[in-house]
Short mmCIF file of C-alpha atoms in Angstrom, two decimals:
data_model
loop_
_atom_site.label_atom_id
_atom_site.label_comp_id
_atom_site.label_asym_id
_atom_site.label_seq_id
_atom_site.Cartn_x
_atom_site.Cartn_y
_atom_site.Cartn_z
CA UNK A 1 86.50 74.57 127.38
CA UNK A 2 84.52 75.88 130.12
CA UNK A 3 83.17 79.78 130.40
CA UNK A 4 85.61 81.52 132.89
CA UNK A 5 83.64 82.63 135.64
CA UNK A 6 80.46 81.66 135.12
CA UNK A 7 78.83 84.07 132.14
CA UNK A 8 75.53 84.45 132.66
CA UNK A 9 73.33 84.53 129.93
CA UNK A 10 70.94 87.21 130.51
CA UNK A 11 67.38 86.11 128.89
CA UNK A 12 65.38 88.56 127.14
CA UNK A 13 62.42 87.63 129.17
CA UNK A 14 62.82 87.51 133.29
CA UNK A 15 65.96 89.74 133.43
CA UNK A 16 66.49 91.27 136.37
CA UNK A 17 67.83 94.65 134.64
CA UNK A 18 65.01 94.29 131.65
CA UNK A 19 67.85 93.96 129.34
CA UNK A 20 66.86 93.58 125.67
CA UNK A 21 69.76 92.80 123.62
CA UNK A 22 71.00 95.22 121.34
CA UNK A 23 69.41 92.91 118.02
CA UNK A 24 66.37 94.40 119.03
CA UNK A 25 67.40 97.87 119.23
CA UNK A 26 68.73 98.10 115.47
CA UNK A 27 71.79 99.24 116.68
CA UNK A 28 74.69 98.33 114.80
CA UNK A 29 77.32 95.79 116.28
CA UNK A 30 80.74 97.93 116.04
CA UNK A 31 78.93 100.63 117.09
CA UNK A 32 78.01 98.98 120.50
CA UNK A 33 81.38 97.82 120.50
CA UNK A 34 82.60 101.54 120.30
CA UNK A 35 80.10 102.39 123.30
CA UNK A 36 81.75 99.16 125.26
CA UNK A 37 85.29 100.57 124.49
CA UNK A 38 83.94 103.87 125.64
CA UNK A 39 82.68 102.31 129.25
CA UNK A 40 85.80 100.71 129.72
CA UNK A 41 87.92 104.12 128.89
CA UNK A 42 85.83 106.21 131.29
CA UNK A 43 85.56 103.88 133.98
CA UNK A 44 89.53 103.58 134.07
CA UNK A 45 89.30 100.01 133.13
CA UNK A 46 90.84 99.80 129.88
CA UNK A 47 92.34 101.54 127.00
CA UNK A 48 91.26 100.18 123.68
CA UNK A 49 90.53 102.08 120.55
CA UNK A 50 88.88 101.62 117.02
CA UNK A 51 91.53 102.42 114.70
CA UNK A 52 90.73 104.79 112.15
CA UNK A 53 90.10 103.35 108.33
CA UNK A 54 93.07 103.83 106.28
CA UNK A 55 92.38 106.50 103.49
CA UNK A 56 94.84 107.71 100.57
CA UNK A 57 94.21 111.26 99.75
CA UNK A 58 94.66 112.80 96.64
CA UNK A 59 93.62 116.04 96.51
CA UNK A 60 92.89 118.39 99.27
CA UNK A 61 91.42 122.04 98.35
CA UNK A 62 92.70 124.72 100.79
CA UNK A 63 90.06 127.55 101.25
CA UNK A 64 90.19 130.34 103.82
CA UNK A 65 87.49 131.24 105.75
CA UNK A 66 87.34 134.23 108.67
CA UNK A 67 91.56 133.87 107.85
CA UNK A 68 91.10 130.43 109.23
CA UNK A 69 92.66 127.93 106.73
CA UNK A 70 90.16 125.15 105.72
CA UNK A 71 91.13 121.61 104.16
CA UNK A 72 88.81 119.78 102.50
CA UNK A 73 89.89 116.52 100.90
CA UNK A 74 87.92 116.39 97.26
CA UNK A 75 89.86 112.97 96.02
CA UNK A 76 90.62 109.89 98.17
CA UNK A 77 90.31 106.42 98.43
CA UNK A 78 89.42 103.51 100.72
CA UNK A 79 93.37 101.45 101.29
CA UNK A 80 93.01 98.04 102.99
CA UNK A 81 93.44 97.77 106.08
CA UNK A 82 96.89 96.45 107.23
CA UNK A 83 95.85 95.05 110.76
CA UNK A 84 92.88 94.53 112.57
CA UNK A 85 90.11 97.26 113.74
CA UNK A 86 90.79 97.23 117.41
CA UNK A 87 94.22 97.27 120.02
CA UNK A 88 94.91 98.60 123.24
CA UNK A 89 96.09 97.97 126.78
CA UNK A 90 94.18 96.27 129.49
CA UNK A 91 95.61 95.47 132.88
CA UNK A 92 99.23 95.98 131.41
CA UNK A 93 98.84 93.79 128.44
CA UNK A 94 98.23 94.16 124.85
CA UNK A 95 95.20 93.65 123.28
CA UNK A 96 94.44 93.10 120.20
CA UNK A 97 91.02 91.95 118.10
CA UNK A 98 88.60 92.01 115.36
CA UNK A 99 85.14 92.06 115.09
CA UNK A 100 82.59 90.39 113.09
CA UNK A 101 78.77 89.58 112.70
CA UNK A 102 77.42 87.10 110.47
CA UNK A 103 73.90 86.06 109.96
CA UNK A 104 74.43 82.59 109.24
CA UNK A 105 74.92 79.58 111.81
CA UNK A 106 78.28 79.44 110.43
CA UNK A 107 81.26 81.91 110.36
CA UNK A 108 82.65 82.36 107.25
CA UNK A 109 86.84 82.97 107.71
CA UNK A 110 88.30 83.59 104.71
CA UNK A 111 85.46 86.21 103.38
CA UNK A 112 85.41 88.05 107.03
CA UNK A 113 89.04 88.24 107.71
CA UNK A 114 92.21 88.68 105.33
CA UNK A 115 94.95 86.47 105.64
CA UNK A 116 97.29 89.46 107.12
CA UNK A 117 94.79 89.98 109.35
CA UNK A 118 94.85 85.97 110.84
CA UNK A 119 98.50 86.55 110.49
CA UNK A 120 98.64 89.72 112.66
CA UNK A 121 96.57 88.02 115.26
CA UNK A 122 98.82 85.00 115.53
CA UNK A 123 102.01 87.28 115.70
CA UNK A 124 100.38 89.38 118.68
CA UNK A 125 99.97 85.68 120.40
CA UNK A 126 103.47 85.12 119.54
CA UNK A 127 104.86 88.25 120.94
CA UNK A 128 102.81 87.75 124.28
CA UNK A 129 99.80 89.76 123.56
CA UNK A 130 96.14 88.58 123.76
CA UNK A 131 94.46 88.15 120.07
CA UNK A 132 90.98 86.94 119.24
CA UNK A 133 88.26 87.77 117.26
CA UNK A 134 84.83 88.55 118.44
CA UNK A 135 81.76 86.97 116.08
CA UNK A 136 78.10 87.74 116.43
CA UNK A 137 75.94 85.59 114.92
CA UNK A 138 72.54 87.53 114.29
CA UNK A 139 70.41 84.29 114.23
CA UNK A 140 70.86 82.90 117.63
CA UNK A 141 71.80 86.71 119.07
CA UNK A 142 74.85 85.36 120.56
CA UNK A 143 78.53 87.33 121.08
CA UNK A 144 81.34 84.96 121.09
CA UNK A 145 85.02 85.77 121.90
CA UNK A 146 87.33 83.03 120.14
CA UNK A 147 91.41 83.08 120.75
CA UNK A 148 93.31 83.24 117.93
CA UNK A 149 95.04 79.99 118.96
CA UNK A 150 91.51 78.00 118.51
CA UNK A 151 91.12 79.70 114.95
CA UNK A 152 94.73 78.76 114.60
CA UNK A 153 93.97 74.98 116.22
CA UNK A 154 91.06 74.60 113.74
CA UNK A 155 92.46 76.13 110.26
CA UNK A 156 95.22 73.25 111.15
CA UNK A 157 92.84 70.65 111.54
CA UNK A 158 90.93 71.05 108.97
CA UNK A 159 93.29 72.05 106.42
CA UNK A 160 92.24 75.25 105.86
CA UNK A 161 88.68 75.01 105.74
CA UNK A 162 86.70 78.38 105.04
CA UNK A 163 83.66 77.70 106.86
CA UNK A 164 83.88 77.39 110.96
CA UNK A 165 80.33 75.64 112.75
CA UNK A 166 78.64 77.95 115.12
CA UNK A 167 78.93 74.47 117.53
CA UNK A 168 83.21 74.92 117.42
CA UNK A 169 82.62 78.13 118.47
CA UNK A 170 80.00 77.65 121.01
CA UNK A 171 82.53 74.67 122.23
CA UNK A 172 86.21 76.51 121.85
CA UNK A 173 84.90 79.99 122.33
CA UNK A 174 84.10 82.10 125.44
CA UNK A 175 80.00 83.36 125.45
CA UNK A 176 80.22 87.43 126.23
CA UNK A 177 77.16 88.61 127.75
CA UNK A 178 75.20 91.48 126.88
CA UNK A 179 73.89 93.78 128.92
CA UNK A 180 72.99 97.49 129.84
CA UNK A 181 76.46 99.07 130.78
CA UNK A 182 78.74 97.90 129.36
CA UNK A 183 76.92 96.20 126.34
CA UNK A 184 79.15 94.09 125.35
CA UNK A 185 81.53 92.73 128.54
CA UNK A 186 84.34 91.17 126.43
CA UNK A 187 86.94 92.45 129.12
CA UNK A 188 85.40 90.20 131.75
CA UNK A 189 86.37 87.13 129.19
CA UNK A 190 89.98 88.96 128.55
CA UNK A 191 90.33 89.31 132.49
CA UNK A 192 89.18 85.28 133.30
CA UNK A 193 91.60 84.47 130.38
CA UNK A 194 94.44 86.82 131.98
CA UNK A 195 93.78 85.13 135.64
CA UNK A 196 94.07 81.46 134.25
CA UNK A 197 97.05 81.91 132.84
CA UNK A 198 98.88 83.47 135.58
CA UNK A 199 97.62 80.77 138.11
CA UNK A 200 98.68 78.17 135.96
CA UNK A 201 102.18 79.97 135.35
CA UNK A 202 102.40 80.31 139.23
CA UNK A 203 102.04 76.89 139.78
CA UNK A 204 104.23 75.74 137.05
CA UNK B 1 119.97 109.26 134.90
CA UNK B 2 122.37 107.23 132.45
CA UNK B 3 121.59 106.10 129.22
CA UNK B 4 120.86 102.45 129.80
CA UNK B 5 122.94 99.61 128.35
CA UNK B 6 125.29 102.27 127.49
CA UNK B 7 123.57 103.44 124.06
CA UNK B 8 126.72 104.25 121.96
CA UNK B 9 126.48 107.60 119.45
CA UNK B 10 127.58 107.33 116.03
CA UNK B 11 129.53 110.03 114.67
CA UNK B 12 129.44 111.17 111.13
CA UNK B 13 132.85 110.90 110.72
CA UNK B 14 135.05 108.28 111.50
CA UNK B 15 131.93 105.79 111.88
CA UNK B 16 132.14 101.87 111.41
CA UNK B 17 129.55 101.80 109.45
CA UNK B 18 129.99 104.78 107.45
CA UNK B 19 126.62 106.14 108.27
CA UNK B 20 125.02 109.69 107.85
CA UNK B 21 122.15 110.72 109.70
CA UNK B 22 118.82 111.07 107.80
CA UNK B 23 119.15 114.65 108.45
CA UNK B 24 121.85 114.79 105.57
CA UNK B 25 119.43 112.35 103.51
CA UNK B 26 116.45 114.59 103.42
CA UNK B 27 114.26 112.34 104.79
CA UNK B 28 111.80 112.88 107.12
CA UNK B 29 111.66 111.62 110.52
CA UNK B 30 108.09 109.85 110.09
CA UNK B 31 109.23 107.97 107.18
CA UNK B 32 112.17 106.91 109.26
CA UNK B 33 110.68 105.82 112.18
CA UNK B 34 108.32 103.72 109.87
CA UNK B 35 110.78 101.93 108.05
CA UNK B 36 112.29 101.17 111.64
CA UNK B 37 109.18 99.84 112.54
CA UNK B 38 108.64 97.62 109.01
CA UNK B 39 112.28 96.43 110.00
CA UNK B 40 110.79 95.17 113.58
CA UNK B 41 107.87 93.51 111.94
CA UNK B 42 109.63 91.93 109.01
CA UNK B 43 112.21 90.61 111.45
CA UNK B 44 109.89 89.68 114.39
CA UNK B 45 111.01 91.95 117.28
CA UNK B 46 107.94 93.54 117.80
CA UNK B 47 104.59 94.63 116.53
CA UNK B 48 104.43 98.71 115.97
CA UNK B 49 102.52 100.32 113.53
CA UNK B 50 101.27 103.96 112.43
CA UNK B 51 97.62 104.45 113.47
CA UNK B 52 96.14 106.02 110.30
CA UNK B 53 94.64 109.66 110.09
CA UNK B 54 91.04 110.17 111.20
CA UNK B 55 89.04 111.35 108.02
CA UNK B 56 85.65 111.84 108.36
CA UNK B 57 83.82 110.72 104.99
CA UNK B 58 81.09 112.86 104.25
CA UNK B 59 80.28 112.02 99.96
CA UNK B 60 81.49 108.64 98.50
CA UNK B 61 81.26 108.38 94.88
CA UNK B 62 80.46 104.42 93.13
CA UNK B 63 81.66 103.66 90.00
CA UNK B 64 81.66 100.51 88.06
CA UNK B 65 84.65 99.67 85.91
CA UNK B 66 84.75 96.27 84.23
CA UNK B 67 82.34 95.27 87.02
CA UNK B 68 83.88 95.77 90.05
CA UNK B 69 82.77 98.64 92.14
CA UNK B 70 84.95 101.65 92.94
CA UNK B 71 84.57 103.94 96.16
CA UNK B 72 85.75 107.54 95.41
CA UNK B 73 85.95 109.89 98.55
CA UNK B 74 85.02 112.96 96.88
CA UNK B 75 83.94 115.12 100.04
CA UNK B 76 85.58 114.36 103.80
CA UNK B 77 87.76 116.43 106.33
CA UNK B 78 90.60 115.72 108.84
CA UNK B 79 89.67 115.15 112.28
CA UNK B 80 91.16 115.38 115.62
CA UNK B 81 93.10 112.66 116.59
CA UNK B 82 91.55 110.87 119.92
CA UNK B 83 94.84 109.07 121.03
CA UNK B 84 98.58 108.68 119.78
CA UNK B 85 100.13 108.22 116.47
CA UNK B 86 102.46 104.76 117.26
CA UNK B 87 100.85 101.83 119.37
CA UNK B 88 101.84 98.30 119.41
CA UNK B 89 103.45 95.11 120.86
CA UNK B 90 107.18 94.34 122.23
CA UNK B 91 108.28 91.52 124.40
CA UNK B 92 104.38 91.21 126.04
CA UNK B 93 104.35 95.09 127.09
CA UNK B 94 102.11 97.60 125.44
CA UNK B 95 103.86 100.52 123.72
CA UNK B 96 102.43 103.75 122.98
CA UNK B 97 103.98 107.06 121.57
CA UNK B 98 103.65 110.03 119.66
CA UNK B 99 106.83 111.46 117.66
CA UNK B 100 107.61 114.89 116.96
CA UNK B 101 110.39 116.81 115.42
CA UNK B 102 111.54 120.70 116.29
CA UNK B 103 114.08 122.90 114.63
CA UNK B 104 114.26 125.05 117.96
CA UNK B 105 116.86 124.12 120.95
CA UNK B 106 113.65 124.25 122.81
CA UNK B 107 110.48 121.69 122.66
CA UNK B 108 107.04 123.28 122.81
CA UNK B 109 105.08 121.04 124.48
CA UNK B 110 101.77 122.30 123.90
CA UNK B 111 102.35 123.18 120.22
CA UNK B 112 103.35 119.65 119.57
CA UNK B 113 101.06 117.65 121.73
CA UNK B 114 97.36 118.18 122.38
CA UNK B 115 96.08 117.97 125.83
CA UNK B 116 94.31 114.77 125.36
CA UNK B 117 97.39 113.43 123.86
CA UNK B 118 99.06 113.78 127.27
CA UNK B 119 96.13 112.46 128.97
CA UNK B 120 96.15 109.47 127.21
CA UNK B 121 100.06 108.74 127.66
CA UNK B 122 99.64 108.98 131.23
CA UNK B 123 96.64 106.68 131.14
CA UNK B 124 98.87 104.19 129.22
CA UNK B 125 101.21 104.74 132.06
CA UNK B 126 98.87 104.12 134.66
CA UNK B 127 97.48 101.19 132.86
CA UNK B 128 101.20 99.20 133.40
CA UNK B 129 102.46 100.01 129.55
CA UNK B 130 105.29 101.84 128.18
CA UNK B 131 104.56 105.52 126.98
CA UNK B 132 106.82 108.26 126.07
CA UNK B 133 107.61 110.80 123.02
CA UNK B 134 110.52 110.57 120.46
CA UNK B 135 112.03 113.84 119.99
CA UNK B 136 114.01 114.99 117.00
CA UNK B 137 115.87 117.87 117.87
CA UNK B 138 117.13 118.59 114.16
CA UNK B 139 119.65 121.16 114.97
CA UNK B 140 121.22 118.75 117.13
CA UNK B 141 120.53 116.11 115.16
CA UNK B 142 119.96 114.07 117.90
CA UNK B 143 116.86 111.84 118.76
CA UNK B 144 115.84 111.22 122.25
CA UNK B 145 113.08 109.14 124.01
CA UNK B 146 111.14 111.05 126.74
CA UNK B 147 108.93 108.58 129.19
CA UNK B 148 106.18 110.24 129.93
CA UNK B 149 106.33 109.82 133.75
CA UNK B 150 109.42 112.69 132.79
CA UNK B 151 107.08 114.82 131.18
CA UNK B 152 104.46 114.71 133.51
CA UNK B 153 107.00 115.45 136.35
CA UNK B 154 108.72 118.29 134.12
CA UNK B 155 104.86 119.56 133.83
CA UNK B 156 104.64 119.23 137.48
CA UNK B 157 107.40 120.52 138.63
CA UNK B 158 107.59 123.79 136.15
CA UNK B 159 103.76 124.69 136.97
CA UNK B 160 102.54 123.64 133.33
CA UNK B 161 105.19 125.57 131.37
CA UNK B 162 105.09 124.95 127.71
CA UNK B 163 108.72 124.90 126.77
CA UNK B 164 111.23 122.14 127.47
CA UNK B 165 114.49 122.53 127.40
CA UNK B 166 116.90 120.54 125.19
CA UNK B 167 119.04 120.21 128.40
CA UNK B 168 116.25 118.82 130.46
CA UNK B 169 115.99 116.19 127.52
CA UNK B 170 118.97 115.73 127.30
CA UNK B 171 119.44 114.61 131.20
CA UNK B 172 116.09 113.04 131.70
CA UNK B 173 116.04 111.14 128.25
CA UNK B 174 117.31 108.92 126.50
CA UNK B 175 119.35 109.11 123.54
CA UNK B 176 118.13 106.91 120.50
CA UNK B 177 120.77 105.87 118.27
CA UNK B 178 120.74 106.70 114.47
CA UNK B 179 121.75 103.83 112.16
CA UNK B 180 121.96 102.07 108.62
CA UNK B 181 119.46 99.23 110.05
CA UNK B 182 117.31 99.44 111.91
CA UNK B 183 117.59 103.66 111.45
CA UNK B 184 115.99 104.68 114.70
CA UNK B 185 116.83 101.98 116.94
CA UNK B 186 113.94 103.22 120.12
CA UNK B 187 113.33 99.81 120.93
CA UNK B 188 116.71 99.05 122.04
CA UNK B 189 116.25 101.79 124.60
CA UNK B 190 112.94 100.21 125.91
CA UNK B 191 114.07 96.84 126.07
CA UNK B 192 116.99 98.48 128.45
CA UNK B 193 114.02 100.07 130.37
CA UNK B 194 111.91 96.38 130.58
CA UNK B 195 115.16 95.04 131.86
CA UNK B 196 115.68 97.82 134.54
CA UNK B 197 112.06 97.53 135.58
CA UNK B 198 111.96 93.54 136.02
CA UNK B 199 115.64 93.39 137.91
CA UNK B 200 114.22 96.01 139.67
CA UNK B 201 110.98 94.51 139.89
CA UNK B 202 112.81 91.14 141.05
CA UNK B 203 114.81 92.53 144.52
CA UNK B 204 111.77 94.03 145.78
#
């Protein structure tokens, strides 16, 4: 599987925008995710959202203060998450990922994702919606975007095997670029993905 | 404008399927509309869920009970919700609502929904999915669906004014049928509106 429209790698040394990528920044990789989604909600592109962590509460204390009711929440607890951390809409369809960052050269599946989570993913495929999973991989400071049909494709093949090579990925995946604005340009994958298909539908 | 695919109401009396409204079960009309949704998902119709509440964690207590770590929230507050309460998947098309119940004949617009809240169904709009608000009227017992292009034209059209008529909902929405399974049958009414779009879509 090739790129879709050419990605350019942008090197940290002889870019043209004196791009450093955000590795070197200590800046944390949901967090320049969150800045993409930001970009992309601003710029009218796109609509896609961090969802919230699910939290139980227990107890909330109710104090008034200036006869403006208060509620602070004194007992609660993390609940597991029942989907994945990011959805939305992009160009009328529905969107749907996770992300991840590993420091190893290879991605670990079963302790990075829960099986309702790969199960939510495929479902989203099945009902027409576009479902991957974005992995970072610290060591080689590398963003890949990989469809949940090639996670799907290779859990099958390999009967279920935990660990995934950073060379599947490299082959089956799509290489997002980083860069200044937006940081991460996962859409411009999404988009190439979006185009392919509906040439290939128009022609079938 | 006429109900589409000529959404039949269920009376409390003299009803097939002997069904009372869960206004007579003293349930509540979020619970409802999530076990409608768990009755999409289990039976593979579409891919809605509840977005959870924002908390902001500010203290997080660790524990260790027969060594395995436990996270206590013991200090965090609600925050403002950025988007919508209900997002998801259905035939391809990105859905995206907020639902809200009143006890008035009227519904207060800007009591129920914040200004960004608006902002973002539009967006959705604009972005080629499907947004709207369920209404509850519980006096009337009566549900409808509201597309937002309605409210944004009823916002237009009345020079921002707050309070919407049940009439106007009545004529300009579309009634949701109550049932034993699924309870609030919504998507029924947006499959009708997929149709309409796509014959539509398909003569022009």
């Amino acid at each position: 599987m090739n790129y879709p429209g050419g990605i350019k790698k942008i090197t940290k040394t002889g870019s043209t925008v004196n791009f450093k990528s955000f590795k070197n920044k200590g800046m944390n990789f949901e967090t320049e995710i969150n800045i993409t989604n930001d970009y992309y909600i601003k710029n009218d592109l796109a609509l896609i959202y961090k969802k919230p962590t699910p939290i139980k509460v227990v107890k909330v204390k109710i104090s008034k203060e200036n006869f403006v009711s208060k509620h602070k929440i004194t007992d609660a607890y993390y609940e597991q998450k029942s989907t994945t951390d990011y959805n939305g809409i992009f160009r009328g369809k529905y969107i749907d990922f996770e992300a991840k960052q590993t420091k190893y050269e290879t991605f670990n599946i079963k302790s990075n994702l829960h099986n309702h989570q790969l199960e939510h993913l495929k479902q989203v495929y099945n009902h027409g919606g576009i479902a991957f999973i974005l992995i970072y991989f610290q060591k080689f400071d590398k963003i890949y975007l990989l469809l949940i049909q090639s996670l799907t494709k290779y859990l099958t093949e390999n009967s279920g095997k935990s660990q995934i090579e950073y060379a599947y990925v490299e082959k089956h995946g799509f290489l997002v670029e980083q860069k200044f604005r937006p940081r991460i340009d996962y859409l411009k994958i999404v988009e190439n993905i979006i185009e392919s298909k509906e040439q290939y539908e128009s022609k079938t």
